[in-house]
PDB file of C-alpha atoms in Angstrom:
ATOM      1  CA  UNK A   1      -0.290   0.244   0.457  1.00 75.00           C
ATOM      2  CA  UNK A   2       1.438   3.595  -1.220  1.00 70.00           C
ATOM      3  CA  UNK A   3       0.878   5.920   1.472  1.00 73.00           C
ATOM      4  CA  UNK A   4       2.691   8.855   0.357  1.00 72.00           C
ATOM      5  CA  UNK A   5      -0.097  11.327   0.018  1.00 75.00           C
ATOM      6  CA  UNK A   6      -0.450  11.342   3.306  1.00 72.00           C
ATOM      7  CA  UNK A   7       3.342  12.855   4.170  1.00 73.00           C
ATOM      8  CA  UNK A   8       1.732  15.901   5.131  1.00 69.00           C
ATOM      9  CA  UNK A   9      -0.480  15.289   7.244  1.00 67.00           C
ATOM     10  CA  UNK A  10       1.993  13.270   8.837  1.00 66.00           C
ATOM     11  CA  UNK A  11       3.788  16.186   9.419  1.00 63.00           C
ATOM     12  CA  UNK A  12       0.658  18.183  11.869  1.00 60.00           C
ATOM     13  CA  UNK A  13      -0.155  15.142  13.505  1.00 57.00           C
ATOM     14  CA  UNK A  14       1.407  14.215  17.291  1.00 54.00           C
ATOM     15  CA  UNK A  15       2.633  10.752  17.873  1.00 52.00           C
ATOM     16  CA  UNK A  16      -0.381   8.118  19.489  1.00 48.00           C
ATOM     17  CA  UNK A  17      -0.678   8.422  23.216  1.00 49.00           C
ATOM     18  CA  UNK A  18       1.932  11.356  23.150  1.00 53.00           C
ATOM     19  CA  UNK A  19       2.032  15.391  23.321  1.00 63.00           C
ATOM     20  CA  UNK A  20       4.075  18.187  22.154  1.00 76.00           C
ATOM     21  CA  UNK A  21       5.680  19.877  24.893  1.00 86.00           C
ATOM     22  CA  UNK A  22       5.395  23.231  23.876  1.00 91.00           C
ATOM     23  CA  UNK A  23       8.055  25.806  24.969  1.00 93.00           C
ATOM     24  CA  UNK A  24       7.657  27.743  28.011  1.00 94.00           C
ATOM     25  CA  UNK A  25       6.245  30.968  27.238  1.00 95.00           C
ATOM     26  CA  UNK A  26       3.225  32.762  26.589  1.00 95.00           C
ATOM     27  CA  UNK A  27       0.107  31.779  24.027  1.00 96.00           C
ATOM     28  CA  UNK A  28      -2.518  32.863  22.555  1.00 97.00           C
ATOM     29  CA  UNK A  29      -5.432  30.063  22.648  1.00 97.00           C
ATOM     30  CA  UNK A  30      -9.312  29.009  22.398  1.00 97.00           C
ATOM     31  CA  UNK A  31     -10.999  26.696  24.521  1.00 97.00           C
ATOM     32  CA  UNK A  32     -12.052  23.552  22.080  1.00 96.00           C
ATOM     33  CA  UNK A  33     -12.769  21.018  24.653  1.00 94.00           C
ATOM     34  CA  UNK A  34     -13.978  19.760  28.248  1.00 94.00           C
ATOM     35  CA  UNK A  35     -13.808  16.269  29.660  1.00 91.00           C
ATOM     36  CA  UNK A  36     -14.877  15.837  32.534  1.00 90.00           C
ATOM     37  CA  UNK A  37     -13.637  12.255  34.756  1.00 88.00           C
ATOM     38  CA  UNK A  38     -12.103  10.333  37.704  1.00 87.00           C
ATOM     39  CA  UNK A  39      -8.963   9.652  38.944  1.00 85.00           C
ATOM     40  CA  UNK A  40      -7.946   6.352  40.227  1.00 88.00           C
ATOM     41  CA  UNK A  41      -8.860   7.801  43.580  1.00 85.00           C
ATOM     42  CA  UNK A  42     -11.979   9.110  42.619  1.00 84.00           C
ATOM     43  CA  UNK A  43     -11.361  13.108  42.735  1.00 84.00           C
ATOM     44  CA  UNK A  44     -13.455  14.014  40.012  1.00 85.00           C
ATOM     45  CA  UNK A  45     -11.819  16.438  37.569  1.00 89.00           C
ATOM     46  CA  UNK A  46     -12.165  19.142  34.241  1.00 91.00           C
ATOM     47  CA  UNK A  47      -9.499  18.340  31.606  1.00 92.00           C
ATOM     48  CA  UNK A  48      -9.554  21.506  28.905  1.00 94.00           C
ATOM     49  CA  UNK A  49      -8.254  21.184  25.956  1.00 94.00           C
ATOM     50  CA  UNK A  50      -6.775  24.755  24.317  1.00 95.00           C
ATOM     51  CA  UNK A  51      -5.917  24.908  20.772  1.00 94.00           C
ATOM     52  CA  UNK A  52      -3.292  27.565  20.038  1.00 95.00           C
ATOM     53  CA  UNK A  53      -4.748  29.667  17.383  1.00 96.00           C
ATOM     54  CA  UNK A  54      -1.270  31.526  16.550  1.00 94.00           C
ATOM     55  CA  UNK A  55       2.813  31.881  15.797  1.00 94.00           C
ATOM     56  CA  UNK A  56       4.696  29.042  15.189  1.00 93.00           C
ATOM     57  CA  UNK A  57       2.765  26.673  17.574  1.00 93.00           C
ATOM     58  CA  UNK A  58      -0.224  27.275  15.800  1.00 94.00           C
ATOM     59  CA  UNK A  59      -3.114  24.203  16.173  1.00 92.00           C
ATOM     60  CA  UNK A  60      -0.819  23.038  18.870  1.00 92.00           C
ATOM     61  CA  UNK A  61      -2.980  21.644  22.004  1.00 92.00           C
ATOM     62  CA  UNK A  62      -2.062  22.315  25.377  1.00 93.00           C
ATOM     63  CA  UNK A  63      -3.966  20.352  28.135  1.00 91.00           C
ATOM     64  CA  UNK A  64      -5.482  21.661  31.353  1.00 93.00           C
ATOM     65  CA  UNK A  65      -7.270  20.005  34.485  1.00 91.00           C
ATOM     66  CA  UNK A  66      -8.736  21.445  37.233  1.00 92.00           C
ATOM     67  CA  UNK A  67      -9.976  19.302  40.245  1.00 89.00           C
ATOM     68  CA  UNK A  68     -12.803  20.533  41.313  1.00 85.00           C
ATOM     69  CA  UNK A  69     -14.047  17.896  43.836  1.00 83.00           C
ATOM     70  CA  UNK A  70     -10.116  17.185  45.721  1.00 83.00           C
ATOM     71  CA  UNK A  71     -10.762  15.595  49.258  1.00 85.00           C
ATOM     72  CA  UNK A  72      -7.852  18.493  49.814  1.00 85.00           C
ATOM     73  CA  UNK A  73      -9.219  21.635  51.024  1.00 88.00           C
ATOM     74  CA  UNK A  74      -5.745  23.690  49.769  1.00 92.00           C
ATOM     75  CA  UNK A  75      -6.218  22.166  46.066  1.00 88.00           C
ATOM     76  CA  UNK A  76      -9.704  22.614  46.164  1.00 87.00           C
ATOM     77  CA  UNK A  77      -8.970  26.323  46.854  1.00 90.00           C
ATOM     78  CA  UNK A  78      -6.181  26.434  44.567  1.00 92.00           C
ATOM     79  CA  UNK A  79      -7.880  24.925  42.007  1.00 91.00           C
ATOM     80  CA  UNK A  80     -11.053  27.554  42.550  1.00 92.00           C
ATOM     81  CA  UNK A  81      -8.710  30.273  42.335  1.00 94.00           C
ATOM     82  CA  UNK A  82      -7.243  28.757  38.596  1.00 95.00           C
ATOM     83  CA  UNK A  83     -10.766  28.533  37.883  1.00 94.00           C
ATOM     84  CA  UNK A  84     -11.829  32.487  38.812  1.00 93.00           C
ATOM     85  CA  UNK A  85      -8.561  33.512  36.822  1.00 95.00           C
ATOM     86  CA  UNK A  86      -9.665  31.424  33.818  1.00 95.00           C
ATOM     87  CA  UNK A  87     -12.853  33.013  34.410  1.00 94.00           C
ATOM     88  CA  UNK A  88     -12.161  36.814  34.056  1.00 95.00           C
ATOM     89  CA  UNK A  89      -9.630  36.174  31.599  1.00 96.00           C
ATOM     90  CA  UNK A  90     -12.811  35.291  28.728  1.00 96.00           C
ATOM     91  CA  UNK A  91     -14.966  37.884  30.450  1.00 94.00           C
ATOM     92  CA  UNK A  92     -17.387  36.528  32.779  1.00 94.00           C
ATOM     93  CA  UNK A  93     -17.592  37.883  36.053  1.00 90.00           C
ATOM     94  CA  UNK A  94     -19.499  35.647  37.813  1.00 89.00           C
ATOM     95  CA  UNK A  95     -19.161  32.318  39.347  1.00 89.00           C
ATOM     96  CA  UNK A  96     -18.738  29.732  35.877  1.00 89.00           C
ATOM     97  CA  UNK A  97     -21.399  27.001  37.297  1.00 85.00           C
ATOM     98  CA  UNK A  98     -20.747  24.846  33.901  1.00 89.00           C
ATOM     99  CA  UNK A  99     -17.470  23.885  32.112  1.00 89.00           C
ATOM    100  CA  UNK A 100     -19.048  24.078  28.663  1.00 90.00           C
ATOM    101  CA  UNK A 101     -20.135  27.507  29.223  1.00 92.00           C
ATOM    102  CA  UNK A 102     -15.962  28.325  28.384  1.00 94.00           C
ATOM    103  CA  UNK A 103     -15.938  26.469  24.961  1.00 95.00           C
ATOM    104  CA  UNK A 104     -14.829  28.575  22.471  1.00 96.00           C
ATOM    105  CA  UNK A 105     -13.671  31.656  24.217  1.00 96.00           C
ATOM    106  CA  UNK A 106     -10.050  33.023  23.918  1.00 97.00           C
ATOM    107  CA  UNK A 107      -7.474  33.760  26.092  1.00 97.00           C
ATOM    108  CA  UNK A 108      -4.177  34.137  26.484  1.00 96.00           C
ATOM    109  CA  UNK A 109      -2.041  31.875  28.668  1.00 96.00           C
ATOM    110  CA  UNK A 110       1.515  31.618  30.283  1.00 96.00           C
ATOM    111  CA  UNK A 111       3.176  28.275  30.473  1.00 95.00           C
ATOM    112  CA  UNK A 112       5.940  26.682  31.602  1.00 93.00           C
ATOM    113  CA  UNK A 113       7.479  23.055  32.352  1.00 90.00           C
ATOM    114  CA  UNK A 114       6.430  20.952  35.190  1.00 88.00           C
ATOM    115  CA  UNK A 115       7.564  17.029  34.796  1.00 85.00           C
ATOM    116  CA  UNK A 116       7.721  16.822  31.240  1.00 80.00           C
ATOM    117  CA  UNK A 117       4.510  18.556  30.844  1.00 84.00           C
ATOM    118  CA  UNK A 118       3.250  21.758  29.759  1.00 88.00           C
ATOM    119  CA  UNK A 119       0.956  23.555  33.003  1.00 90.00           C
ATOM    120  CA  UNK A 120      -0.693  26.614  32.400  1.00 94.00           C
ATOM    121  CA  UNK A 121       0.277  29.160  35.751  1.00 91.00           C
ATOM    122  CA  UNK A 122      -1.163  32.633  33.865  1.00 95.00           C
ATOM    123  CA  UNK A 123      -4.859  33.090  32.457  1.00 96.00           C
ATOM    124  CA  UNK A 124      -5.098  36.420  30.802  1.00 96.00           C
ATOM    125  CA  UNK A 125      -7.691  38.430  28.393  1.00 96.00           C
ATOM    126  CA  UNK A 126      -6.505  38.512  24.587  1.00 92.00           C
ATOM    127  CA  UNK A 127      -6.310  42.016  25.080  1.00 80.00           C
ATOM    128  CA  UNK A 128      -7.482  45.207  26.642  1.00 49.00           C
ATOM    129  CA  UNK A 129     -10.284  45.896  23.802  1.00 38.00           C
ATOM    130  CA  UNK A 130     -12.084  42.483  25.456  1.00 43.00           C
ATOM    131  CA  UNK A 131     -15.817  42.262  24.476  1.00 42.00           C
ATOM    132  CA  UNK A 132     -18.006  43.436  26.926  1.00 42.00           C
ATOM    133  CA  UNK A 133     -18.284  40.743  29.958  1.00 45.00           C
ATOM    134  CA  UNK A 134     -20.485  37.788  29.892  1.00 48.00           C
ATOM    135  CA  UNK A 135     -23.514  36.841  32.313  1.00 48.00           C
ATOM    136  CA  UNK A 136     -24.993  33.593  32.852  1.00 51.00           C
ATOM    137  CA  UNK A 137     -28.959  33.404  33.246  1.00 49.00           C
ATOM    138  CA  UNK A 138     -29.424  35.289  36.384  1.00 49.00           C
ATOM    139  CA  UNK A 139     -31.270  32.133  37.588  1.00 47.00           C
ATOM    140  CA  UNK A 140     -28.496  30.187  37.633  1.00 48.00           C
ATOM    141  CA  UNK A 141     -25.684  32.585  38.673  1.00 46.00           C
ATOM    142  CA  UNK A 142     -23.827  33.090  42.174  1.00 46.00           C
ATOM    143  CA  UNK A 143     -21.919  36.168  42.645  1.00 43.00           C
ATOM    144  CA  UNK A 144     -17.963  36.269  42.741  1.00 45.00           C
ATOM    145  CA  UNK A 145     -16.235  39.745  42.799  1.00 44.00           C
ATOM    146  CA  UNK A 146     -12.838  40.119  41.122  1.00 45.00           C
ATOM    147  CA  UNK A 147     -10.366  41.216  43.786  1.00 47.00           C
ATOM    148  CA  UNK A 148      -9.005  45.056  44.010  1.00 48.00           C
ATOM    149  CA  UNK A 149      -6.804  46.142  42.128  1.00 47.00           C
ATOM    150  CA  UNK A 150      -3.350  45.936  43.458  1.00 47.00           C
ATOM    151  CA  UNK A 151      -0.678  48.503  43.072  1.00 41.00           C
ATOM    152  CA  UNK A 152       2.992  48.420  44.409  1.00 45.00           C
ATOM    153  CA  UNK A 153       2.897  50.444  47.353  1.00 48.00           C
ATOM    154  CA  UNK A 154      -0.280  48.070  48.946  1.00 40.00           C
TER     155      UNK A 154
END
């Protein structure tokens, strides 16, 4: 069987079961998928997939996980803090109660390498000209107020 016609496509895919380790840095991304799962220990999580939308790594995928139901209060608090940062970066001002609501929204992320994986450390709006903040239907909104702006002098 001659598969030479697939050479160009071959260059664009990652190895099966593997992932592309992107260099540490900043990337513009779109949230393309939310997958709910459970760890071996029974902790529920949501894995988000981000597609890089510009630059040398356009089209590459970054994974991010949120452990909302961790029995460890510190880990849960860290997860909610990251979720709030992501929500604010894509324009939501209230608690986002459904992970599907973040799909197709874009933002700017900063990643580092941790244990041979990309780790998202910062979420930010794409630009200061971000569209008006989004809100969820009023019947299911729980208010979350962003922290006051920090100044260098406190």
